[in-house]
C-alpha cells in the first residue's frame, strides 16, 4: 500500500491525511477481495524501516493502528475474517501490543477469509529470526520446516503481489515467500486504488502462465 504521502501532498495536506485515506481504502478493498472469493489477503502496513520516519508521522500511524485494532478490525472478526499480524511487535506501544494480542487470539470457526497485516515487518528480519529459532531448537531445516519458523506459517505463499505508488521493487516484503509470486506494479497511489482496478489486475493475473520453473 504505497503512495499515501504523495496523495496527501497533492492535496496540500500532511502525510497523516494520506494515511487516514489509505486505511479507508484498505477497509473497502478488503471487503471487495473477500467478496470476490479471495481467501488470503495480506498487506504491508508498516516496515521495520518505517520506524525511522519523523516521529510525528510514526505517532500518527500508531494512532491509526490504535483505532483500527480496537474498532474496525472487530468488524472484520464479526464477518468471520481471521486476522494475523506479521512482524516484530516489540517496539509497538503496550496498548497496541495488547490489542494485537487480543485480535490474534480470537478464534474463528470456519473463517470466510484470512487478513494478514505486516507491521514492524521486514523480510530479512523474518528470515534471520527463523534461522536463529531453528538453531535454538537444534533443527537442521528443509524448505518445509524452515517455512514453519516464518510469521507466515500455515499461510500459502502469495499468488499475486500488487504494489501501488509506482515504485517497482519488493522493499523487504515476504522475501522468502515471494519466490514464485506474480508481481503487479501500478502507478495508482494507494488511497485511489479501487475495486475496478483490482478486478482489472485479477483479469491480468488470470491470463498469466505460471510454470513454476517447469515446462507446460
Ligand atoms: C505507504 O505510503 C504507507 C506506509 C508506508 C505506512 P507512503 O507513506 O510510503 O507514501 P509515499 O510513498 O510517501 O507517497
Ligand atoms: Mg512510500
mmCIF file of C-alpha atoms and ligand atoms in Angstrom:
data_model
loop_
_atom_site.group_PDB
_atom_site.id
_atom_site.type_symbol
_atom_site.label_atom_id
_atom_site.label_comp_id
_atom_site.label_asym_id
_atom_site.label_seq_id
_atom_site.Cartn_x
_atom_site.Cartn_y
_atom_site.Cartn_z
ATOM 1 C CA UNK A 1 0.000 0.000 0.000
ATOM 2 C CA UNK A 2 2.345 2.737 -1.206
ATOM 3 C CA UNK A 3 1.646 6.347 -2.096
ATOM 4 C CA UNK A 4 -0.273 7.748 0.881
ATOM 5 C CA UNK A 5 2.227 10.551 1.446
ATOM 6 C CA UNK A 6 2.234 11.685 -2.192
ATOM 7 C CA UNK A 7 -1.559 11.507 -2.296
ATOM 8 C CA UNK A 8 -1.710 13.904 0.675
ATOM 9 C CA UNK A 9 0.980 16.182 -0.749
ATOM 10 C CA UNK A 10 -1.025 16.632 -3.965
ATOM 11 C CA UNK A 11 -3.836 17.916 -1.757
ATOM 12 C CA UNK A 12 -1.508 20.159 0.276
ATOM 13 C CA UNK A 13 -2.243 18.115 3.382
ATOM 14 C CA UNK A 14 0.029 16.479 5.978
ATOM 15 C CA UNK A 15 1.192 12.906 5.288
ATOM 16 C CA UNK A 16 -1.070 11.631 8.073
ATOM 17 C CA UNK A 17 -4.062 12.764 5.993
ATOM 18 C CA UNK A 18 -2.917 10.346 3.303
ATOM 19 C CA UNK A 19 -2.534 7.518 5.804
ATOM 20 C CA UNK A 20 -6.088 8.105 7.023
ATOM 21 C CA UNK A 21 -7.373 7.950 3.463
ATOM 22 C CA UNK A 22 -5.238 4.846 2.979
ATOM 23 C CA UNK A 23 -6.916 2.895 5.764
ATOM 24 C CA UNK A 24 -10.334 3.790 4.392
ATOM 25 C CA UNK A 25 -9.222 2.342 1.059
ATOM 26 C CA UNK A 26 -7.860 -0.713 2.843
ATOM 27 C CA UNK A 27 -11.165 -1.460 4.559
ATOM 28 C CA UNK A 28 -13.154 -1.214 1.332
ATOM 29 C CA UNK A 29 -10.627 -3.180 -0.774
ATOM 30 C CA UNK A 30 -10.548 -5.902 1.869
ATOM 31 C CA UNK A 31 -14.284 -6.286 1.611
ATOM 32 C CA UNK A 32 -14.001 -6.405 -2.191
ATOM 33 C CA UNK A 33 -11.312 -9.101 -2.016
ATOM 34 C CA UNK A 34 -13.345 -11.360 0.255
ATOM 35 C CA UNK A 35 -16.498 -10.751 -1.827
ATOM 36 C CA UNK A 36 -14.520 -11.762 -4.912
ATOM 37 C CA UNK A 37 -13.653 -15.040 -3.219
ATOM 38 C CA UNK A 38 -10.011 -14.345 -2.376
ATOM 39 C CA UNK A 39 -9.291 -16.331 0.782
ATOM 40 C CA UNK A 40 -5.990 -14.791 1.905
ATOM 41 C CA UNK A 41 -5.323 -11.063 1.761
ATOM 42 C CA UNK A 42 -2.080 -9.659 3.139
ATOM 43 C CA UNK A 43 -0.959 -6.062 3.365
ATOM 44 C CA UNK A 44 2.307 -4.338 4.139
ATOM 45 C CA UNK A 45 1.265 -1.653 6.606
ATOM 46 C CA UNK A 46 4.491 -0.751 8.416
ATOM 47 C CA UNK A 47 8.039 -1.901 7.754
ATOM 48 C CA UNK A 48 10.991 -2.283 10.123
ATOM 49 C CA UNK A 49 12.453 0.710 8.240
ATOM 50 C CA UNK A 50 9.314 2.849 8.770
ATOM 51 C CA UNK A 51 10.337 3.308 12.428
ATOM 52 C CA UNK A 52 12.923 5.750 11.032
ATOM 53 C CA UNK A 53 10.289 8.161 9.688
ATOM 54 C CA UNK A 54 9.810 11.501 11.502
ATOM 55 C CA UNK A 55 8.285 10.995 14.972
ATOM 56 C CA UNK A 56 5.086 12.925 14.082
ATOM 57 C CA UNK A 57 4.414 10.525 11.230
ATOM 58 C CA UNK A 58 5.179 7.423 13.330
ATOM 59 C CA UNK A 59 2.851 8.786 16.039
ATOM 60 C CA UNK A 60 0.075 9.398 13.509
ATOM 61 C CA UNK A 61 0.447 5.844 12.204
ATOM 62 C CA UNK A 62 0.331 4.475 15.764
ATOM 63 C CA UNK A 63 -2.896 6.401 16.344
ATOM 64 C CA UNK A 64 -4.376 4.830 13.247
ATOM 65 C CA UNK A 65 -3.328 1.325 14.358
ATOM 66 C CA UNK A 66 -4.869 2.058 17.739
ATOM 67 C CA UNK A 67 -8.234 2.978 16.234
ATOM 68 C CA UNK A 68 -8.290 0.166 13.701
ATOM 69 C CA UNK A 69 -7.194 -2.577 16.064
ATOM 70 C CA UNK A 70 -9.794 -1.679 18.622
ATOM 71 C CA UNK A 71 -12.734 -0.754 16.375
ATOM 72 C CA UNK A 72 -12.595 -1.500 12.646
ATOM 73 C CA UNK A 73 -10.872 -4.867 12.906
ATOM 74 C CA UNK A 74 -13.502 -6.223 15.290
ATOM 75 C CA UNK A 75 -15.990 -5.628 12.461
ATOM 76 C CA UNK A 76 -13.881 -7.949 10.292
ATOM 77 C CA UNK A 77 -13.959 -10.560 13.026
ATOM 78 C CA UNK A 78 -17.760 -10.283 13.124
ATOM 79 C CA UNK A 79 -17.662 -11.050 9.398
ATOM 80 C CA UNK A 80 -15.673 -14.208 10.199
ATOM 81 C CA UNK A 81 -12.329 -12.953 8.967
ATOM 82 C CA UNK A 82 -9.297 -14.312 10.837
ATOM 83 C CA UNK A 83 -6.638 -11.642 11.436
ATOM 84 C CA UNK A 84 -2.908 -12.358 11.766
ATOM 85 C CA UNK A 85 -0.213 -9.794 12.456
ATOM 86 C CA UNK A 86 3.235 -10.386 10.972
ATOM 87 C CA UNK A 87 6.305 -8.665 12.317
ATOM 88 C CA UNK A 88 8.358 -7.718 15.344
ATOM 89 C CA UNK A 89 5.837 -6.300 17.776
ATOM 90 C CA UNK A 90 8.380 -5.411 20.466
ATOM 91 C CA UNK A 91 8.674 -1.729 19.504
ATOM 92 C CA UNK A 92 4.941 -1.015 19.456
ATOM 93 C CA UNK A 93 3.361 0.830 22.409
ATOM 94 C CA UNK A 94 1.910 -1.538 25.039
ATOM 95 C CA UNK A 95 -1.744 -0.761 24.311
ATOM 96 C CA UNK A 96 -1.246 -1.636 20.630
ATOM 97 C CA UNK A 97 0.646 -4.810 21.577
ATOM 98 C CA UNK A 98 -2.288 -5.818 23.782
ATOM 99 C CA UNK A 99 -4.842 -5.050 21.070
ATOM 100 C CA UNK A 100 -2.826 -7.141 18.577
ATOM 101 C CA UNK A 101 -2.602 -9.980 21.094
ATOM 102 C CA UNK A 102 -6.345 -9.940 21.619
ATOM 103 C CA UNK A 103 -7.184 -9.830 17.905
ATOM 104 C CA UNK A 104 -4.706 -12.590 17.030
ATOM 105 C CA UNK A 105 -6.014 -14.852 19.743
ATOM 106 C CA UNK A 106 -9.635 -14.586 18.701
ATOM 107 C CA UNK A 107 -10.545 -17.995 17.348
ATOM 108 C CA UNK A 108 -12.895 -18.026 14.361
ATOM 109 C CA UNK A 109 -14.931 -21.038 13.425
ATOM 110 C CA UNK A 110 -14.954 -21.772 9.716
ATOM 111 C CA UNK A 111 -13.418 -18.406 8.663
ATOM 112 C CA UNK A 112 -14.618 -16.758 5.467
ATOM 113 C CA UNK A 113 -11.149 -15.387 4.824
ATOM 114 C CA UNK A 114 -7.801 -14.521 6.374
ATOM 115 C CA UNK A 115 -6.419 -10.997 6.641
ATOM 116 C CA UNK A 116 -2.701 -10.697 7.351
ATOM 117 C CA UNK A 117 -1.279 -7.364 8.293
ATOM 118 C CA UNK A 118 2.500 -6.940 8.240
ATOM 119 C CA UNK A 119 3.579 -4.294 10.729
ATOM 120 C CA UNK A 120 7.045 -3.882 12.170
ATOM 121 C CA UNK A 121 7.738 -6.380 9.431
ATOM 122 C CA UNK A 122 10.888 -6.854 7.381
ATOM 123 C CA UNK A 123 11.618 -9.855 5.191
ATOM 124 C CA UNK A 124 15.282 -10.066 6.160
ATOM 125 C CA UNK A 125 14.441 -9.676 9.804
ATOM 126 C CA UNK A 126 11.916 -12.527 9.479
ATOM 127 C CA UNK A 127 14.432 -14.843 7.784
ATOM 128 C CA UNK A 128 17.162 -14.143 10.342
ATOM 129 C CA UNK A 129 14.735 -14.701 13.200
ATOM 130 C CA UNK A 130 13.678 -18.012 11.646
ATOM 131 C CA UNK A 131 17.307 -19.129 11.265
ATOM 132 C CA UNK A 132 18.078 -18.297 14.883
ATOM 133 C CA UNK A 133 14.907 -20.014 16.130
ATOM 134 C CA UNK A 134 15.810 -23.149 14.185
ATOM 135 C CA UNK A 135 19.356 -23.080 15.596
ATOM 136 C CA UNK A 136 17.963 -22.664 19.113
ATOM 137 C CA UNK A 137 15.693 -25.657 18.511
ATOM 138 C CA UNK A 138 18.710 -27.602 17.220
ATOM 139 C CA UNK A 139 16.954 -28.392 13.950
ATOM 140 C CA UNK A 140 18.505 -28.709 10.517
ATOM 141 C CA UNK A 141 15.801 -27.199 8.347
ATOM 142 C CA UNK A 142 14.441 -28.067 4.919
ATOM 143 C CA UNK A 143 12.079 -25.830 2.920
ATOM 144 C CA UNK A 144 9.039 -27.122 4.763
ATOM 145 C CA UNK A 145 10.368 -26.911 8.313
ATOM 146 C CA UNK A 146 12.006 -23.546 7.598
ATOM 147 C CA UNK A 147 8.672 -22.114 6.487
ATOM 148 C CA UNK A 148 7.196 -23.146 9.818
ATOM 149 C CA UNK A 149 9.538 -20.671 11.561
ATOM 150 C CA UNK A 150 8.310 -17.741 9.468
ATOM 151 C CA UNK A 151 5.495 -15.397 10.512
ATOM 152 C CA UNK A 152 3.511 -16.762 7.575
ATOM 153 C CA UNK A 153 3.437 -20.329 8.866
ATOM 154 C CA UNK A 154 0.316 -22.132 7.667
ATOM 155 C CA UNK A 155 -0.484 -19.474 5.046
ATOM 156 C CA UNK A 156 0.137 -20.280 1.352
ATOM 157 C CA UNK A 157 2.752 -18.215 -0.497
ATOM 158 C CA UNK A 158 1.202 -15.207 -2.236
ATOM 159 C CA UNK A 159 -0.053 -15.907 -5.771
ATOM 160 C CA UNK A 160 -0.072 -12.231 -6.631
ATOM 161 C CA UNK A 161 1.630 -9.214 -5.089
ATOM 162 C CA UNK A 162 0.324 -5.797 -6.070
ATOM 163 C CA UNK A 163 2.354 -2.686 -5.297
ATOM 164 C CA UNK A 164 0.718 0.695 -5.730
ATOM 165 C CA UNK A 165 2.517 4.040 -5.908
ATOM 166 C CA UNK A 166 4.681 3.431 -8.957
ATOM 167 C CA UNK A 167 7.861 2.004 -7.414
ATOM 168 C CA UNK A 168 8.965 -1.272 -8.945
ATOM 169 C CA UNK A 169 10.613 -3.056 -6.075
ATOM 170 C CA UNK A 170 9.813 -5.509 -3.274
ATOM 171 C CA UNK A 171 11.155 -3.354 -0.404
ATOM 172 C CA UNK A 172 11.721 -6.240 2.018
ATOM 173 C CA UNK A 173 8.212 -7.730 1.763
ATOM 174 C CA UNK A 174 7.828 -11.530 2.072
ATOM 175 C CA UNK A 175 11.293 -12.108 0.626
ATOM 176 C CA UNK A 176 11.238 -15.868 1.187
ATOM 177 C CA UNK A 177 7.595 -16.356 0.255
ATOM 178 C CA UNK A 178 7.570 -14.315 -2.974
ATOM 179 C CA UNK A 179 9.815 -16.758 -4.877
ATOM 180 C CA UNK A 180 7.081 -17.605 -7.409
ATOM 181 C CA UNK A 181 4.589 -14.811 -6.797
ATOM 182 C CA UNK A 182 3.292 -12.887 -9.766
ATOM 183 C CA UNK A 183 4.109 -9.198 -9.390
ATOM 184 C CA UNK A 184 1.982 -6.269 -10.481
ATOM 185 C CA UNK A 185 3.038 -2.641 -10.209
ATOM 186 C CA UNK A 186 0.616 0.221 -10.664
ATOM 187 C CA UNK A 187 1.208 3.963 -10.565
ATOM 188 C CA UNK A 188 -2.089 4.491 -8.744
ATOM 189 C CA UNK A 189 -1.474 5.964 -5.297
ATOM 190 C CA UNK A 190 -2.891 3.634 -2.629
ATOM 191 C CA UNK A 191 -5.761 5.900 -1.434
ATOM 192 C CA UNK A 192 -7.032 5.990 -5.056
ATOM 193 C CA UNK A 193 -6.912 2.212 -5.525
ATOM 194 C CA UNK A 194 -10.357 0.944 -6.496
ATOM 195 C CA UNK A 195 -12.356 -2.238 -6.912
ATOM 196 C CA UNK A 196 -12.373 -1.613 -10.684
ATOM 197 C CA UNK A 197 -8.587 -1.583 -10.813
ATOM 198 C CA UNK A 198 -8.402 -4.637 -8.562
ATOM 199 C CA UNK A 199 -10.625 -6.544 -10.987
ATOM 200 C CA UNK A 200 -8.516 -5.404 -13.955
ATOM 201 C CA UNK A 201 -5.389 -6.673 -12.188
ATOM 202 C CA UNK A 202 -7.051 -10.000 -11.359
ATOM 203 C CA UNK A 203 -8.033 -10.374 -15.021
ATOM 204 C CA UNK A 204 -4.423 -9.724 -15.987
ATOM 205 C CA UNK A 205 -3.275 -12.284 -13.402
ATOM 206 C CA UNK A 206 -5.724 -14.871 -14.750
ATOM 207 C CA UNK A 207 -4.149 -14.866 -18.207
ATOM 208 C CA UNK A 208 -0.594 -15.235 -16.944
ATOM 209 C CA UNK A 209 1.136 -18.540 -17.486
ATOM 210 C CA UNK A 210 2.541 -19.779 -14.184
ATOM 211 C CA UNK A 211 5.042 -22.558 -14.839
ATOM 212 C CA UNK A 212 6.976 -22.599 -11.547
ATOM 213 C CA UNK A 213 10.166 -23.331 -13.488
ATOM 214 C CA UNK A 214 8.639 -26.265 -15.326
ATOM 215 C CA UNK A 215 7.686 -26.731 -18.977
ATOM 216 C CA UNK A 216 3.978 -26.940 -19.799
HETATM 217 C C1 LIG B 1 2.705 3.934 2.344
HETATM 218 O O1 LIG B 1 2.642 5.233 1.893
HETATM 219 C C2 LIG B 1 2.216 3.765 3.764
HETATM 220 C C3 LIG B 1 3.239 3.368 4.740
HETATM 221 C C4 LIG B 1 4.467 3.003 4.469
HETATM 222 C C5 LIG B 1 2.859 3.395 6.161
HETATM 223 P P1 LIG B 1 3.896 6.193 1.989
HETATM 224 O O2 LIG B 1 3.836 6.896 3.294
HETATM 225 O O3 LIG B 1 5.170 5.435 1.738
HETATM 226 O O4 LIG B 1 3.599 7.206 0.811
HETATM 227 P P2 LIG B 1 4.637 7.895 -0.172
HETATM 228 O O5 LIG B 1 5.474 6.816 -0.790
HETATM 229 O O6 LIG B 1 5.462 8.841 0.635
HETATM 230 O O7 LIG B 1 3.782 8.587 -1.178
HETATM 231 MG MG1 LIG B 2 6.326 5.112 0.060
#
